[in-house]
Each structure stands twice: as structure tokens, then as C-alpha cells.
Amino acid sequence: MRTAADVDRLVGHELGDVSMITEAVRLVTAELGTATPLIGFAGAPFTLAAYLVEGRGSRDHLAARAMMHADPDAWRRLLAWAARLSAQFLTVQIDAGARAVQLFDSWAGSLSRADYVERVAPHSAAALAAAEGRVPRIHFGVGTGHLLTDMAACGVEAMGVDYRTPWTKLQRCCRAYRCRATSTRRSWPQAGRRWRRTPETSSSAGRRPRHTS
């Protein structure tokens, strides 16, 4: 996916049959009952576009970022399409019983703040808008400490970060946007219940009640 013609061929595709997703969510929510909510998820527009343009995983997503600047119109159409599908995918899961949703932006951390705000954030906001007023929305990114406030501004009730983002930075963002803080720590499954915070986050996280591990 490297040219405007490639984008033209792609954006006519729609979500298609979602019956398996609907059935899967209904089965899981029935098993979980009311005590444990199911969180639905969708890939964020930039992450979806990065996979499509790169054709594989990438450390720097150079091809995607090059397309963003070399052909901004094709880029805009690609992300608008991705946002539409992500919004529809979230809606399907909510309709089937998901009680919260997360927009997962694995690769947004490779972007400068200027590129994110101008060329990505509006599309993430469009995807998240599908769940507005229906269920809590979480916006999660990997290596996105420099984008936290802009991601929160897309319209969410919670922000998620990976292990590289200090809690102090996340807390400042959540205070400003009145949202909750969540995190994923790769070392937790190996460390077990006795070890729940990294040294650089333990003091700040311990004082802040509005966070979820």
C-alpha cells in the first residue's frame, strides 16, 4: 500500500460479515456475567495504516511516515477509511455486550507531536466518537508519553500507557482531562503479585487513586 491508486482500491471495502464477532462477544459476556466487564478493542487508524503501508512490522514506520508527507491526500483518505472501520468494529462489540472499549495505537509513538496532531488525531477522535455516551473509552499507545494530552483530547474516559511512560506524566494528563489512568507492564506476569510497580513509578502511583493496573 504505497500509492494513491492503492488507497483508491482499498477504501471501497467495507467491514463485511461481523456475525462471528457478535457471537464471540455474546458468549464471553455471558460467561463473565455482570461482575466482570468485557473490554472491546480496535486498532487505531494510524496503526492500521502503518501495517498496510509497511506490509509488515517496523521499528520506525518510515514508509508510512513518508507517505503521510509525500501524498497527504492519499494519507487522509486512508486514515479516514481506517477510522470508519475501527468505529464500526467498536460499535459491533458494544452492541453485542462489551462494557468498555479501547482504541489501541501500537505505533503512534514513532510520530512527532506535530504529525500526530495534524495528520492522525482527528481520525482517532472519529473512531472513538462511535462509543461516546455508550461505554467508557480507553486510548492506549506504545511509547506515546509525548502525545498523552493530544491522545486524551481525542475524547476518552481513560488513558493507557506502556511501561516506558512515567506515572507522573500520565497523572498530569489525567488531571487535565478528567480521565482515569491505566497501564500495561511487561514484567508483571513474570513478577507475580508481590511486585506491581516499577521503581520510577511506585511513589507517584501509590498516591493516586484514579489508576488501574
Tab-separated table of C-alpha atoms in Angstrom:
chain	number	residue	atom	x	y	z
A	1	MET	CA	0.000	0.000	0.000
A	2	ARG	CA	2.259	2.790	-1.257
A	3	THR	CA	0.364	4.860	-3.841
A	4	ALA	CA	-2.860	6.824	-4.231
A	5	ALA	CA	-4.078	4.124	-6.611
A	6	ASP	CA	-3.519	1.521	-3.894
A	7	VAL	CA	-5.587	3.609	-1.498
A	8	ASP	CA	-8.344	4.032	-4.082
A	9	ARG	CA	-8.631	0.266	-4.447
A	10	LEU	CA	-8.783	-0.247	-0.702
A	11	VAL	CA	-11.193	2.361	0.603
A	12	GLY	CA	-14.181	0.877	-1.176
A	13	HIS	CA	-14.042	-2.167	1.088
A	14	GLU	CA	-16.471	-2.328	3.988
A	15	LEU	CA	-16.425	-4.239	7.261
A	16	GLY	CA	-18.463	-7.157	5.935
A	17	ASP	CA	-19.917	-10.023	7.946
A	18	VAL	CA	-19.461	-9.439	11.682
A	19	SER	CA	-21.601	-12.295	12.948
A	20	MET	CA	-18.610	-14.201	14.353
A	21	ILE	CA	-17.502	-11.141	16.331
A	22	THR	CA	-21.007	-10.585	17.647
A	23	GLU	CA	-21.358	-14.202	18.679
A	24	ALA	CA	-17.928	-14.287	20.314
A	25	VAL	CA	-18.638	-11.191	22.403
A	26	ARG	CA	-22.019	-12.528	23.463
A	27	LEU	CA	-20.540	-15.862	24.517
A	28	VAL	CA	-17.783	-14.199	26.545
A	29	THR	CA	-20.063	-11.690	28.246
A	30	ALA	CA	-22.484	-14.471	29.150
A	31	GLU	CA	-19.617	-16.433	30.710
A	32	LEU	CA	-18.257	-13.407	32.583
A	33	GLY	CA	-21.602	-12.319	33.951
A	34	THR	CA	-22.233	-8.848	35.319
A	35	ALA	CA	-19.322	-8.780	37.768
A	36	THR	CA	-16.551	-8.709	35.162
A	37	PRO	CA	-16.855	-6.307	32.217
A	38	LEU	CA	-15.551	-7.224	28.787
A	39	ILE	CA	-13.381	-4.574	27.112
A	40	GLY	CA	-13.759	-4.436	23.353
A	41	PHE	CA	-10.942	-3.084	21.238
A	42	ALA	CA	-9.959	-1.875	17.809
A	43	GLY	CA	-6.739	-0.829	16.153
A	44	ALA	CA	-6.288	2.924	15.864
A	45	PRO	CA	-6.247	4.419	12.361
A	46	PHE	CA	-2.515	5.154	12.326
A	47	THR	CA	-1.562	1.680	13.480
A	48	LEU	CA	-3.821	0.064	10.873
A	49	ALA	CA	-2.417	2.334	8.166
A	50	ALA	CA	1.160	1.645	9.257
A	51	TYR	CA	0.646	-2.097	8.857
A	52	LEU	CA	-0.948	-1.595	5.451
A	53	VAL	CA	1.775	0.702	4.141
A	54	GLU	CA	4.725	-1.151	5.643
A	55	GLY	CA	3.352	-4.582	4.826
A	56	ARG	CA	4.983	-5.923	8.000
A	57	GLY	CA	6.123	-4.868	11.433
A	58	SER	CA	8.590	-1.992	11.529
A	59	ARG	CA	10.778	-0.227	14.072
A	60	ASP	CA	10.403	3.277	12.654
A	61	HIS	CA	7.429	3.067	10.235
A	62	LEU	CA	9.395	5.124	7.777
A	63	ALA	CA	7.284	4.152	4.745
A	64	ALA	CA	4.066	5.156	6.498
A	65	ARG	CA	5.519	8.464	7.644
A	66	ALA	CA	6.914	9.107	4.173
A	67	MET	CA	3.502	8.577	2.594
A	68	MET	CA	1.979	10.906	5.181
A	69	HIS	CA	4.137	13.767	3.890
A	70	ALA	CA	4.587	12.831	0.233
A	71	ASP	CA	0.896	12.295	-0.541
A	72	PRO	CA	-1.185	13.906	2.219
A	73	ASP	CA	-4.465	13.480	0.339
A	74	ALA	CA	-4.000	9.728	-0.080
A	75	TRP	CA	-2.929	9.543	3.552
A	76	ARG	CA	-6.037	11.400	4.695
A	77	ARG	CA	-8.308	9.077	2.712
A	78	LEU	CA	-6.529	6.000	4.057
A	79	LEU	CA	-6.874	7.107	7.676
A	80	ALA	CA	-10.476	8.207	7.206
A	81	TRP	CA	-11.277	4.730	5.905
A	82	ALA	CA	-9.408	3.068	8.770
A	83	ALA	CA	-11.222	5.277	11.287
A	84	ARG	CA	-14.582	4.343	9.806
A	85	LEU	CA	-13.853	0.634	10.061
A	86	SER	CA	-12.490	0.942	13.597
A	87	ALA	CA	-15.611	2.859	14.629
A	88	GLN	CA	-17.840	0.184	13.125
A	89	PHE	CA	-15.823	-2.577	14.793
A	90	LEU	CA	-16.171	-0.905	18.190
A	91	THR	CA	-19.897	-0.422	17.646
A	92	VAL	CA	-20.379	-4.094	16.823
A	93	GLN	CA	-18.691	-5.092	20.077
A	94	ILE	CA	-20.688	-2.600	22.146
A	95	ASP	CA	-23.947	-3.754	20.570
A	96	ALA	CA	-23.018	-7.332	21.476
A	97	GLY	CA	-22.330	-6.502	25.119
A	98	ALA	CA	-18.842	-5.036	25.567
A	99	ARG	CA	-18.961	-2.627	28.514
A	100	ALA	CA	-15.884	-0.568	27.645
A	101	VAL	CA	-13.699	-0.183	24.567
A	102	GLN	CA	-10.046	0.552	23.888
A	103	LEU	CA	-8.504	2.135	20.826
A	104	PHE	CA	-5.059	0.597	20.562
A	105	ASP	CA	-2.362	2.686	18.844
A	106	SER	CA	0.695	0.439	18.867
A	107	TRP	CA	2.841	2.573	16.567
A	108	ALA	CA	1.855	6.178	17.268
A	109	GLY	CA	4.980	6.547	19.381
A	110	SER	CA	7.018	6.801	16.183
A	111	LEU	CA	5.315	10.097	15.308
A	112	SER	CA	6.299	13.629	16.177
A	113	ARG	CA	3.697	15.547	18.104
A	114	ALA	CA	3.091	17.872	15.141
A	115	ASP	CA	2.408	14.964	12.787
A	116	TYR	CA	0.155	13.267	15.301
A	117	VAL	CA	-1.948	16.340	15.989
A	118	GLU	CA	-2.354	17.359	12.353
A	119	ARG	CA	-2.468	14.054	10.489
A	120	VAL	CA	-3.576	11.366	12.925
A	121	ALA	CA	-5.507	12.646	15.947
A	122	PRO	CA	-8.635	13.754	14.036
A	123	HIS	CA	-9.061	10.218	12.716
A	124	SER	CA	-8.575	8.620	16.129
A	125	ALA	CA	-11.162	11.041	17.500
A	126	ALA	CA	-13.578	9.987	14.756
A	127	ALA	CA	-13.151	6.314	15.669
A	128	LEU	CA	-13.648	6.988	19.387
A	129	ALA	CA	-16.727	9.115	18.741
A	130	ALA	CA	-18.650	5.969	17.832
A	131	ALA	CA	-18.647	4.935	21.501
A	132	GLU	CA	-19.317	8.360	23.001
A	133	GLY	CA	-22.052	8.217	25.627
A	134	ARG	CA	-22.391	4.443	25.340
A	135	VAL	CA	-19.442	2.937	27.238
A	136	PRO	CA	-16.164	4.177	28.741
A	137	ARG	CA	-13.430	4.707	26.144
A	138	ILE	CA	-9.738	3.993	26.663
A	139	HIS	CA	-6.997	5.360	24.414
A	140	PHE	CA	-3.798	3.325	24.596
A	141	GLY	CA	-0.453	3.894	22.905
A	142	VAL	CA	3.030	2.416	22.994
A	143	GLY	CA	5.872	4.859	23.614
A	144	THR	CA	3.444	7.771	23.454
A	145	GLY	CA	4.488	9.778	26.502
A	146	HIS	CA	4.980	12.858	24.315
A	147	LEU	CA	1.442	12.505	22.912
A	148	LEU	CA	-0.595	11.876	26.058
A	149	THR	CA	-2.503	15.144	26.196
A	150	ASP	CA	-3.265	15.016	22.480
A	151	MET	CA	-4.495	11.424	22.731
A	152	ALA	CA	-6.686	12.338	25.703
A	153	ALA	CA	-8.097	15.245	23.729
A	154	CYS	CA	-9.463	12.760	21.185
A	155	GLY	CA	-12.285	12.124	23.667
A	156	VAL	CA	-11.865	9.381	26.273
A	157	GLU	CA	-12.709	8.390	29.810
A	158	ALA	CA	-9.370	6.636	30.435
A	159	MET	CA	-5.807	6.756	29.154
A	160	GLY	CA	-3.488	3.770	28.877
A	161	VAL	CA	0.293	3.690	28.681
A	162	ASP	CA	3.036	1.108	28.432
A	163	TYR	CA	5.904	0.575	30.861
A	164	ARG	CA	8.024	3.385	29.404
A	165	THR	CA	5.756	6.254	30.411
A	166	PRO	CA	6.199	7.607	33.972
A	167	TRP	CA	3.075	7.742	36.080
A	168	THR	CA	3.727	11.368	36.956
A	169	LYS	CA	3.340	12.342	33.322
A	170	LEU	CA	0.193	10.256	32.939
A	171	GLN	CA	-1.313	11.692	36.111
A	172	ARG	CA	-0.826	15.254	34.920
A	173	CYS	CA	-2.601	14.382	31.708
A	174	CYS	CA	-5.487	12.675	33.501
A	175	ARG	CA	-5.952	15.566	35.901
A	176	ALA	CA	-6.221	17.938	32.959
A	177	TYR	CA	-8.690	15.796	31.031
A	178	ARG	CA	-10.521	14.191	33.975
A	179	CYS	CA	-9.870	10.651	32.839
A	180	ARG	CA	-8.530	7.546	34.515
A	181	ALA	CA	-5.058	6.085	34.102
A	182	THR	CA	-4.260	2.510	33.131
A	183	SER	CA	-1.012	0.755	32.297
A	184	THR	CA	0.481	-2.459	30.990
A	185	ARG	CA	3.769	-3.622	32.465
A	186	ARG	CA	5.520	-6.432	30.625
A	187	SER	CA	7.269	-7.643	33.745
A	188	TRP	CA	4.114	-8.143	35.813
A	189	PRO	CA	3.183	-11.634	34.563
A	190	GLN	CA	6.680	-12.879	35.418
A	191	ALA	CA	6.971	-10.993	38.686
A	192	GLY	CA	3.692	-12.165	40.162
A	193	ARG	CA	1.525	-10.464	42.739
A	194	ARG	CA	4.339	-9.303	45.036
A	195	TRP	CA	5.776	-6.835	42.503
A	196	ARG	CA	3.305	-4.421	40.961
A	197	ARG	CA	5.175	-1.193	40.116
A	198	THR	CA	8.451	-0.159	38.609
A	199	PRO	CA	10.767	1.883	40.878
A	200	GLU	CA	10.334	5.065	38.860
A	201	THR	CA	6.536	4.916	39.154
A	202	SER	CA	5.934	3.468	42.616
A	203	SER	CA	5.935	6.671	44.642
A	204	SER	CA	3.608	8.606	42.365
A	205	ALA	CA	1.228	5.760	41.547
A	206	GLY	CA	0.794	4.941	45.215
A	207	ARG	CA	-0.668	8.362	45.961
A	208	ARG	CA	-3.054	8.449	43.019
A	209	PRO	CA	-6.383	6.590	43.469
A	210	ARG	CA	-7.578	7.004	39.895
A	211	HIS	CA	-5.349	4.414	38.279
A	212	THR	CA	-5.790	0.789	37.243
A	213	SER	CA	-3.015	-1.772	36.950
